[in-house]
Coordinates of C-alpha atoms and ligand atoms in Angstrom, one line a residue:
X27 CA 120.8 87.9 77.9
X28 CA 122.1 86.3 81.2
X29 CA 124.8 88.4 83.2
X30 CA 124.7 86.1 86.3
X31 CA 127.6 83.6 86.7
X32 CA 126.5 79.9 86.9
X33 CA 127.0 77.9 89.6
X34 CA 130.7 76.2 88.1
X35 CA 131.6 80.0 87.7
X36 CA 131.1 80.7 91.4
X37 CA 132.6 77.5 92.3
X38 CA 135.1 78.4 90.0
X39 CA 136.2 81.8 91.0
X40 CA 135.7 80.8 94.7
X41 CA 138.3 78.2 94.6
X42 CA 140.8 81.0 92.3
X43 CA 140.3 83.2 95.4
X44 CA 141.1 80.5 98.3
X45 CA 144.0 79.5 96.6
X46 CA 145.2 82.5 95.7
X47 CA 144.9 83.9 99.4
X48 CA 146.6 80.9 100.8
X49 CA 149.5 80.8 98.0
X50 CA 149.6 83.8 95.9
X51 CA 149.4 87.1 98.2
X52 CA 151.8 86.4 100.9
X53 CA 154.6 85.7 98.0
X54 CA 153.7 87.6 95.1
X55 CA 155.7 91.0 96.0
X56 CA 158.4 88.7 96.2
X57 CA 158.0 86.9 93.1
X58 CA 158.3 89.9 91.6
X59 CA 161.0 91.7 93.2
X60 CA 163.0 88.6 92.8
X61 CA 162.1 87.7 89.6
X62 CA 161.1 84.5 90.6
X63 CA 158.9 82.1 89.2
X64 CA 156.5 80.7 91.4
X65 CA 157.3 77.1 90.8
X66 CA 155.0 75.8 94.1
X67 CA 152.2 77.9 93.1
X68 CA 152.6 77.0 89.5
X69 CA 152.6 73.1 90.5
X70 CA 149.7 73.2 93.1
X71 CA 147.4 75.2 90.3
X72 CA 148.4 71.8 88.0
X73 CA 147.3 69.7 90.8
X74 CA 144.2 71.6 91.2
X75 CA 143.1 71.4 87.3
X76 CA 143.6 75.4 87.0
X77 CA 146.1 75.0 83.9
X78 CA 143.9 73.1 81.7
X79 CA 141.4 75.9 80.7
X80 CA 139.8 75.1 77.8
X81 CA 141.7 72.3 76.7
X82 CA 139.4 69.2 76.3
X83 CA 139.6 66.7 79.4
X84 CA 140.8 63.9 77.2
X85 CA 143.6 65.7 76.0
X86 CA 144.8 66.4 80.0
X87 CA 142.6 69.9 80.1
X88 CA 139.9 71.1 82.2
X89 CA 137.4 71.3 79.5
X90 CA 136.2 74.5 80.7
X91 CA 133.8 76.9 79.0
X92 CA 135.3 80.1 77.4
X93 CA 133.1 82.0 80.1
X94 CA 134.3 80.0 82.9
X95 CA 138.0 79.9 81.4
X96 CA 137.4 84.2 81.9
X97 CA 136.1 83.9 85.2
X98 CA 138.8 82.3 86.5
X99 CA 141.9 84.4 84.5
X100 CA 139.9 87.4 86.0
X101 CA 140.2 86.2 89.8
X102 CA 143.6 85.1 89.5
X103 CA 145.1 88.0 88.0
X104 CA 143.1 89.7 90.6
X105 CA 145.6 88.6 93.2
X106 CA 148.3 88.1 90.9
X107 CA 148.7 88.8 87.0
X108 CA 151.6 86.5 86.3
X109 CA 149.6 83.5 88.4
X110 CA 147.1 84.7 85.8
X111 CA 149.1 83.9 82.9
X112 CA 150.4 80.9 83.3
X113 CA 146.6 79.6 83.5
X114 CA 146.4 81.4 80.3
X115 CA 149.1 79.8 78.5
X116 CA 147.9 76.0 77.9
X117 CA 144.5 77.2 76.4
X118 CA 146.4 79.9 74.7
X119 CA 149.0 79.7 71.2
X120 CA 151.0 76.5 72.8
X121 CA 148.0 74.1 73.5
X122 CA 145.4 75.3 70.8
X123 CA 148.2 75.0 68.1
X124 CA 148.7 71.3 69.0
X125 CA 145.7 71.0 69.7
X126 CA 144.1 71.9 66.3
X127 CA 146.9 71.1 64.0
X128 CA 149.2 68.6 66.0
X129 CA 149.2 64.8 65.2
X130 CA 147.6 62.3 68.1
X131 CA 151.2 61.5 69.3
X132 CA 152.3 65.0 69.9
X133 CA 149.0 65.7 71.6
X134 CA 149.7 63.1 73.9
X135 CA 153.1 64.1 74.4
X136 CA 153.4 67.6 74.8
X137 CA 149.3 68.6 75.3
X138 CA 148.7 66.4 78.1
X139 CA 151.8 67.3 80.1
X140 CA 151.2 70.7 79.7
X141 CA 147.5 70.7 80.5
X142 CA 148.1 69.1 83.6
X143 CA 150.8 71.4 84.6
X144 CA 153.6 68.6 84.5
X145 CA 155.7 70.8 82.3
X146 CA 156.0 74.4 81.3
X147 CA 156.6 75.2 77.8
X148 CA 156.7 78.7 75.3
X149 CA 156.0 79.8 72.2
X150 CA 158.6 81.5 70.0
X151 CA 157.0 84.3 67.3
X152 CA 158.3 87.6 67.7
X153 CA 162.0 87.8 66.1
X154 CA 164.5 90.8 67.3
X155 CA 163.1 92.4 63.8
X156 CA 159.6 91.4 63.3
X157 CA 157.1 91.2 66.3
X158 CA 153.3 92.8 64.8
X159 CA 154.7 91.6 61.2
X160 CA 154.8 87.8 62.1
X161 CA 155.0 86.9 58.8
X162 CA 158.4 88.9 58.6
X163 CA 160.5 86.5 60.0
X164 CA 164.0 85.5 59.3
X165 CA 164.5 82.5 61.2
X166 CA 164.5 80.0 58.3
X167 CA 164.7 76.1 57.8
X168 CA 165.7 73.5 55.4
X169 CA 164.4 69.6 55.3
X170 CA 167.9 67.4 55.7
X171 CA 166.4 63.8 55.7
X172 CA 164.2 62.9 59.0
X173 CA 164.6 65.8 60.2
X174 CA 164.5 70.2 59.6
X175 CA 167.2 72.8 60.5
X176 CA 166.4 75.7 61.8
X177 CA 168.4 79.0 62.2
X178 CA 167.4 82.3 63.5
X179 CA 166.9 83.5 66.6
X180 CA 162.9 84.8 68.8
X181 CA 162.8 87.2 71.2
X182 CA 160.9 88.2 74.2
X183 CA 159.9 84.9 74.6
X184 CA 158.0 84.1 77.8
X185 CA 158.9 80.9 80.2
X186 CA 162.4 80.9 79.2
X187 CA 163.9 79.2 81.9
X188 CA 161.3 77.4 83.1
X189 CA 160.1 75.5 79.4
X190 CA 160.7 71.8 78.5
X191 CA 160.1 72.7 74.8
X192 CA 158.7 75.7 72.5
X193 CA 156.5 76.0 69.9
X194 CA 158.0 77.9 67.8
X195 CA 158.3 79.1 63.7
X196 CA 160.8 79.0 60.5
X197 CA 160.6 80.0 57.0
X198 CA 161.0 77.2 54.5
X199 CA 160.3 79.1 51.1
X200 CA 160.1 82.5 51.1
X201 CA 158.7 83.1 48.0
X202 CA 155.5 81.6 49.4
X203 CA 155.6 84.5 52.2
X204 CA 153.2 83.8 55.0
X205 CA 152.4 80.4 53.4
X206 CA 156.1 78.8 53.6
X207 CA 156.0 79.1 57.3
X208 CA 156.3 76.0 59.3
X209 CA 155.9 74.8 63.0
X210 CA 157.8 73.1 65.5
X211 CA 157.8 71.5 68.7
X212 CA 161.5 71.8 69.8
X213 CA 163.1 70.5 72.6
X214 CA 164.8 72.5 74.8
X215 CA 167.9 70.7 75.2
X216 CA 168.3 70.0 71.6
X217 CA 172.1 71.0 70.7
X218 CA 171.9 74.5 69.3
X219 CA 169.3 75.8 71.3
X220 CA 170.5 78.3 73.9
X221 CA 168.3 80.5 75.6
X222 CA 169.2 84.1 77.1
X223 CA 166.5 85.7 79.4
X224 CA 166.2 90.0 79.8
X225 CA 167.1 90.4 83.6
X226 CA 165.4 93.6 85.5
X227 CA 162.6 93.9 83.4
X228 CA 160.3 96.8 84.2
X229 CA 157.2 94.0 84.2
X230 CA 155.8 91.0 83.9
X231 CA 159.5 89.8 86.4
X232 CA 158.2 86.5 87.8
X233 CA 158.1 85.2 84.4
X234 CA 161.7 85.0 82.6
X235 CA 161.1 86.4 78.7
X236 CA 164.3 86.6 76.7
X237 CA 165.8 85.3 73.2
X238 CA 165.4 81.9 72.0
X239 CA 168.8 81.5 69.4
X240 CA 168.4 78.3 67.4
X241 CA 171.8 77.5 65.8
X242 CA 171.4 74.4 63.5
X243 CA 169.0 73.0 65.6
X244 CA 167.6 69.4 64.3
X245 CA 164.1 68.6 65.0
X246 CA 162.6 65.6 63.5
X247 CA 160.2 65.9 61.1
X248 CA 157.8 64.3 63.2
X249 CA 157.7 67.2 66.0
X250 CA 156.0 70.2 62.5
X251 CA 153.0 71.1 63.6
X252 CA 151.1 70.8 60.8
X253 CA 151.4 70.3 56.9
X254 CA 154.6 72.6 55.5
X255 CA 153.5 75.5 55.3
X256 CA 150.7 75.6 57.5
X257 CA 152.9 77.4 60.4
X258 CA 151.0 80.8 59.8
X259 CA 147.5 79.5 59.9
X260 CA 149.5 77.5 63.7
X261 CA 150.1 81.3 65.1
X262 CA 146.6 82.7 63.4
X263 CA 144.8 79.7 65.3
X264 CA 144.4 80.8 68.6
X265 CA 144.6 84.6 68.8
X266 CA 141.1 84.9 70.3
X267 CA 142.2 82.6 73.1
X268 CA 144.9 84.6 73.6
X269 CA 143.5 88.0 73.5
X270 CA 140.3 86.7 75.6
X271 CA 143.0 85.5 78.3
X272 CA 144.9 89.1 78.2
X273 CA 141.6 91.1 78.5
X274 CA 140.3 88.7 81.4
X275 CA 143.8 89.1 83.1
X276 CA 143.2 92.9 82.7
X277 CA 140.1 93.5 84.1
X278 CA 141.3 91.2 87.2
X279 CA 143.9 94.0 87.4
X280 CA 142.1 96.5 86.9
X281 CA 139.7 95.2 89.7
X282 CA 142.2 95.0 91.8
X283 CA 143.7 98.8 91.4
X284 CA 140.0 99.7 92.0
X285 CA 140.2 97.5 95.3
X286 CA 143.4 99.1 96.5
X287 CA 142.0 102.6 95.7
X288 CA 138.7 102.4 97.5
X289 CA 141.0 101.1 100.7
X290 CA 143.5 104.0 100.5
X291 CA 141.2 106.4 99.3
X292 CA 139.1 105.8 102.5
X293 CA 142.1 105.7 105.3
X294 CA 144.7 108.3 103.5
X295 CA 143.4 111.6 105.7
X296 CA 144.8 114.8 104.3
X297 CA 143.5 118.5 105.5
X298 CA 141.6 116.1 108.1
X299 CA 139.8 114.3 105.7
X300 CA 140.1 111.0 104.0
X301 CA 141.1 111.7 100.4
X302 CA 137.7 109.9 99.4
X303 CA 135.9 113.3 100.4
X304 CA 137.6 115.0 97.3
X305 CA 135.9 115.1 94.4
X306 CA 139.1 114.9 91.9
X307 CA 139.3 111.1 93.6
X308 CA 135.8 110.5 93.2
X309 CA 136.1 111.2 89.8
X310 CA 139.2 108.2 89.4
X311 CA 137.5 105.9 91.6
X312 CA 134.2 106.7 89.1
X313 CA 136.6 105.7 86.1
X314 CA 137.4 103.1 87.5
X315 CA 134.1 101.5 88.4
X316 CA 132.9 102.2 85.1
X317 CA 135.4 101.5 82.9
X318 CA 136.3 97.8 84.4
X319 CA 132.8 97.0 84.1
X320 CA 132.3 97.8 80.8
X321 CA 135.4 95.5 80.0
X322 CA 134.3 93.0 81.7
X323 CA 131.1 93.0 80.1
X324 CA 132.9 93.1 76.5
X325 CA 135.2 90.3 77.4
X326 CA 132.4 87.8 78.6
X327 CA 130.9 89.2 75.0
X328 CA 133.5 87.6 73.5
X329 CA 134.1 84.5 76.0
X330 CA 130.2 83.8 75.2
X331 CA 130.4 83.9 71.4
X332 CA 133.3 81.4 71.7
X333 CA 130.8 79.3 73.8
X334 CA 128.3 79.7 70.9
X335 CA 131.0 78.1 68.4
X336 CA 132.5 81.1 67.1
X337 CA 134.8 79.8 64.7
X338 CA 136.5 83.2 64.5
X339 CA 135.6 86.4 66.4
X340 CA 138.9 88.7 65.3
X341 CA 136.7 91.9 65.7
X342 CA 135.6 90.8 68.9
X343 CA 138.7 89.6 70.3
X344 CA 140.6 93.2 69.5
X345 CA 137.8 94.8 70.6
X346 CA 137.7 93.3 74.0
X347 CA 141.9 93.1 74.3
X348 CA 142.6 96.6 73.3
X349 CA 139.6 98.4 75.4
X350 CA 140.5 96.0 78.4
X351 CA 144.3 96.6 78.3
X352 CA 143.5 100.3 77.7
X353 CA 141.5 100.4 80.7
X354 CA 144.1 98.9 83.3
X355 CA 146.7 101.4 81.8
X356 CA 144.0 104.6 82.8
X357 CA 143.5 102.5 85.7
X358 CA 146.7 101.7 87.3
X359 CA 147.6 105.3 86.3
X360 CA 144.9 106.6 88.5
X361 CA 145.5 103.6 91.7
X362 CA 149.1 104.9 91.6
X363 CA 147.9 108.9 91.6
X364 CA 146.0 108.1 94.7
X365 CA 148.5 106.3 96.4
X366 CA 150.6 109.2 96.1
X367 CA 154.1 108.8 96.9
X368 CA 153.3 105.1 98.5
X369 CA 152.7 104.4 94.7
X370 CA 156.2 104.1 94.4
X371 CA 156.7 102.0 97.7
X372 CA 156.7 97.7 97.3
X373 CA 154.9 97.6 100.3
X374 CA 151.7 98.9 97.8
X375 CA 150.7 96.8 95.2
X376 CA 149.9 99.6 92.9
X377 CA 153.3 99.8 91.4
X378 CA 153.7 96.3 90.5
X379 CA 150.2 96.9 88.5
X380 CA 151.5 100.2 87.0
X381 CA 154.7 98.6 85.5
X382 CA 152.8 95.2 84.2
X383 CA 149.8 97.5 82.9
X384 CA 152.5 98.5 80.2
X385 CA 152.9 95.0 78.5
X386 CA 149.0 94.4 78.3
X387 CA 148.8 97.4 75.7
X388 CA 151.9 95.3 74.0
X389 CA 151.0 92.3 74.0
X390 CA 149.0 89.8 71.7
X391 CA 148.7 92.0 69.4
X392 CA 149.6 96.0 70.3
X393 CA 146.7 98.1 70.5
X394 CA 147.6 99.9 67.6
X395 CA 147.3 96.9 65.8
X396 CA 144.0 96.0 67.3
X397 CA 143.2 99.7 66.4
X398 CA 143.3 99.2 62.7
X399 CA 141.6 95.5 63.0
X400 CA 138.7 97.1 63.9
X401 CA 138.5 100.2 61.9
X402 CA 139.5 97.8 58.7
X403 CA 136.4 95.4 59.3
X404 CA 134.3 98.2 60.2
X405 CA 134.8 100.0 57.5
X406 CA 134.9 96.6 55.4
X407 CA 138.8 96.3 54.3
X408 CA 138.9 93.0 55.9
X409 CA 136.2 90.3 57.3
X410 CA 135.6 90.1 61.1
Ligands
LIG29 C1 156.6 90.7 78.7 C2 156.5 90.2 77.3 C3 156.2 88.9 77.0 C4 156.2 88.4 75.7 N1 156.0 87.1 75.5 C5 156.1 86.6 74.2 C6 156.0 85.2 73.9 O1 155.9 84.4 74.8 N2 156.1 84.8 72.6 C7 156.2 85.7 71.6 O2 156.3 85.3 70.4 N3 156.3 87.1 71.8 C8 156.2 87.5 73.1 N4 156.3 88.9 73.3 C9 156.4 89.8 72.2 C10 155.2 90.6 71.8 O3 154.2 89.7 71.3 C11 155.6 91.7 70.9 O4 156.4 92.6 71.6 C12 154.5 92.3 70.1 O5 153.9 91.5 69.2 C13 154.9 93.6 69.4 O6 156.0 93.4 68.6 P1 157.3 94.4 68.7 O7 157.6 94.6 70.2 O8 158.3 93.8 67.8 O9 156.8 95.7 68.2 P2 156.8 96.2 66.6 O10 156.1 95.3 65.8 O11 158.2 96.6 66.3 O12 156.0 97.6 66.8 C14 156.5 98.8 67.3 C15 155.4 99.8 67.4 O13 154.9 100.1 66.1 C16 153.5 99.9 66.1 N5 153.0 99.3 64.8 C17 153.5 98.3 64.1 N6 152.8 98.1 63.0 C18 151.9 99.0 62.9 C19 150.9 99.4 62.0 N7 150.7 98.6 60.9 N8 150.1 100.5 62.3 C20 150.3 101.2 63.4 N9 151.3 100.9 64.3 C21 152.0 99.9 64.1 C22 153.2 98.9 67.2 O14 151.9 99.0 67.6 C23 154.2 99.4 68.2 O15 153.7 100.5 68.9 C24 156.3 89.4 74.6 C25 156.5 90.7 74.9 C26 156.6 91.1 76.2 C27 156.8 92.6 76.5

């Protein structure tokens, strides 16, 4: 077993942290409090090849390995979770869907553009009524000639405002349940698409997430995403991209309430000591150390075994997600404890990690869900 990084990793997460000092931490407090997305940021990282993860090169990606692909989500999110994400997002459901099950001429299309960071796009599966139950959909759609109708509406649906076009899914034939679901690329100014963002959320504000209502839209048949039918096996195709870029984002988090506590834990003097000297903050700081290095250790696991050619590595995957989301929760929990009552203050980072920390439990896939995943293939109910 190697735990070293390679030289491209160093390289890698080098560059992550010069750019992210020069253009992430004087803004990101902002970004937040604004709700604003970081559109310069967002642009440069394009420029810089830091949206096109694991995509190949010739489809406009980086080509990285999944291990380099972690190093960097980690060091971003370090600084910034939402800079984090949007790294995550080509290499995640969007660009592996294409990727795998989109035709030549939509790769070049949408894929490329995306990879590069020319355009911003989302991906539309949770519905107001179904979010872990994918599968439960009500959005449906009919074949009229050249081209489907879909009706329905998704919800919390991130880069609302600042997509081009969503990938998104509609039930053809429900008696075929998960296997009359189809894909499409839609367009974001096709007539009967109207999107309506959630203002003030509690996290995740630099990124607008809201509903996606499609009213009769028409989208040629030549923007499905696969065979009819194939719109499950779309969504099921790159969860382990997806969960490997939340738990990387979450132990970069996680580092970074460790980072915060060390500093105020050794400056904060109370009964004329710094609060370091008590052992109940020893004891979080401890926590802390441990706990993000055993998730970082579980989510390279994972970002390796993709490297080996995993096909599929489900038990992996929720393994790594749920522990390392589970961990920035305890984690930020604890940063925020020692910062006291400047936990609550914008001038500390610690709150904006606290309210995010919330949505990595939530997201791909709730920890509950990864919960049973593992205790089902454990205990053989399922395969890994
Ligand atoms: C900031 C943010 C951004 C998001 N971005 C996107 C996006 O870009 N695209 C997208 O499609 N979605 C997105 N989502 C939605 C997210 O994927 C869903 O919220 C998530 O899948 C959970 O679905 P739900 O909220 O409907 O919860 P539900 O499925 O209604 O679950 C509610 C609760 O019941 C629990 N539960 C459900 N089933 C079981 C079970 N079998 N056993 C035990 N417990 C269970 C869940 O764990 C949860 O605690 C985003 C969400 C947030 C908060």
């Amino acid at each position: 077993m190697d735990f070293g990084y390679s030289e491209e990793q160093l390289l890698t997460r080098q560059t992550a942290r010069d750019f992210c000092e020069r253009e992430v931490v004087p803004y990101a407090a902002e970004w937040d409090a604004q709700e604003r997305f970081p559109t310069d940021a967002a642009r440069k990282m394009g420029q810089l090849g830091m949206l096109g993860g694991v995509i190949p090169e010739q489809y406009g990606g980086a080509g990285m390995s999944y291990q380099t692909y972690a190093v960097l989500l980690e060091e971003l999110a370090r600084y910034d979770q939402v800079i984090g994400a949007l790294a995550s997002f080509p290499s995640g459901l969007m660009g592996a869907g294409i990727l795998l099950y989109g035709t030549q001429e939509q790769r070049q299309r949408y894929l490329v553009p995306l990879a590069r960071g020319e355009v911003f796009a989302g991906t539309g599966s949770t519905e107001p009524r179904s979010g872990t139950d994918v599968a439960g959909m009500t959005t449906t759609c009919y074949r009229d000639g050249d081209s489907y109708v879909i009706n329905g509406a998704k919800m919390w649906i991130s880069m609302l405002d600042e997509a081009s076009f969503f990938l998104t899914f509609a039930m053809l034939d429900r008696s075929k349940g998960r296997r009359g679901i189809c894909a499409f690329i839609v367009d974001k100014h096709a007539p009967g698409l109207r999107v309506a963002p959630v203002k003030n959320k509690v996290g995740y504000r630099a990124i607008s997430t809201g509903e996606l209502v499609l009213d009769g839209v028409r989208v040629p048949a030549d923007n499905r995403v696969g065979e009819e039918g194939q719109g499950f096996n779309v969504v099921m195709c790159a969860v382990e991209n997806g969960r490997l870029g939340v738990a990387a984002r979450a132990v970069g988090v996680t580092q970074a309430c460790l980072d915060a506590s060390v500093k105020y834990a050794q400056e904060r003097i109370v009964f004329e000591q710094p609060i370091g000297r008590y052992q109940l903050i020893q004891s979080k700081i401890t926590d802390m150390v441990v706990n993000v290095e055993a998730a970082r250790l579980i989510t390279h696991k994972l970002a390796w075994l993709k490297d080996q050619g995993a096909v599929r590595a489900r038990r992996e995957s929720s393994i790594a997600k749920m522990f390392a989301t589970d961990v920035l929760m305890r984690s930020a929990t604890d940063a925020c404890q020692i910062h006291g009552a400047y936990s609550c203050s914008p001038e500390y980072a610690v709150g904006r990690y606290f309210r995010d920390a919330k949505f990595f439990q939530i997201v791909e896939g709730t920890n509950e869900i990864h919960r049973v995943l593992i205790a089902e293939t454990t205990l053989g109910y399922r395969s890994g």
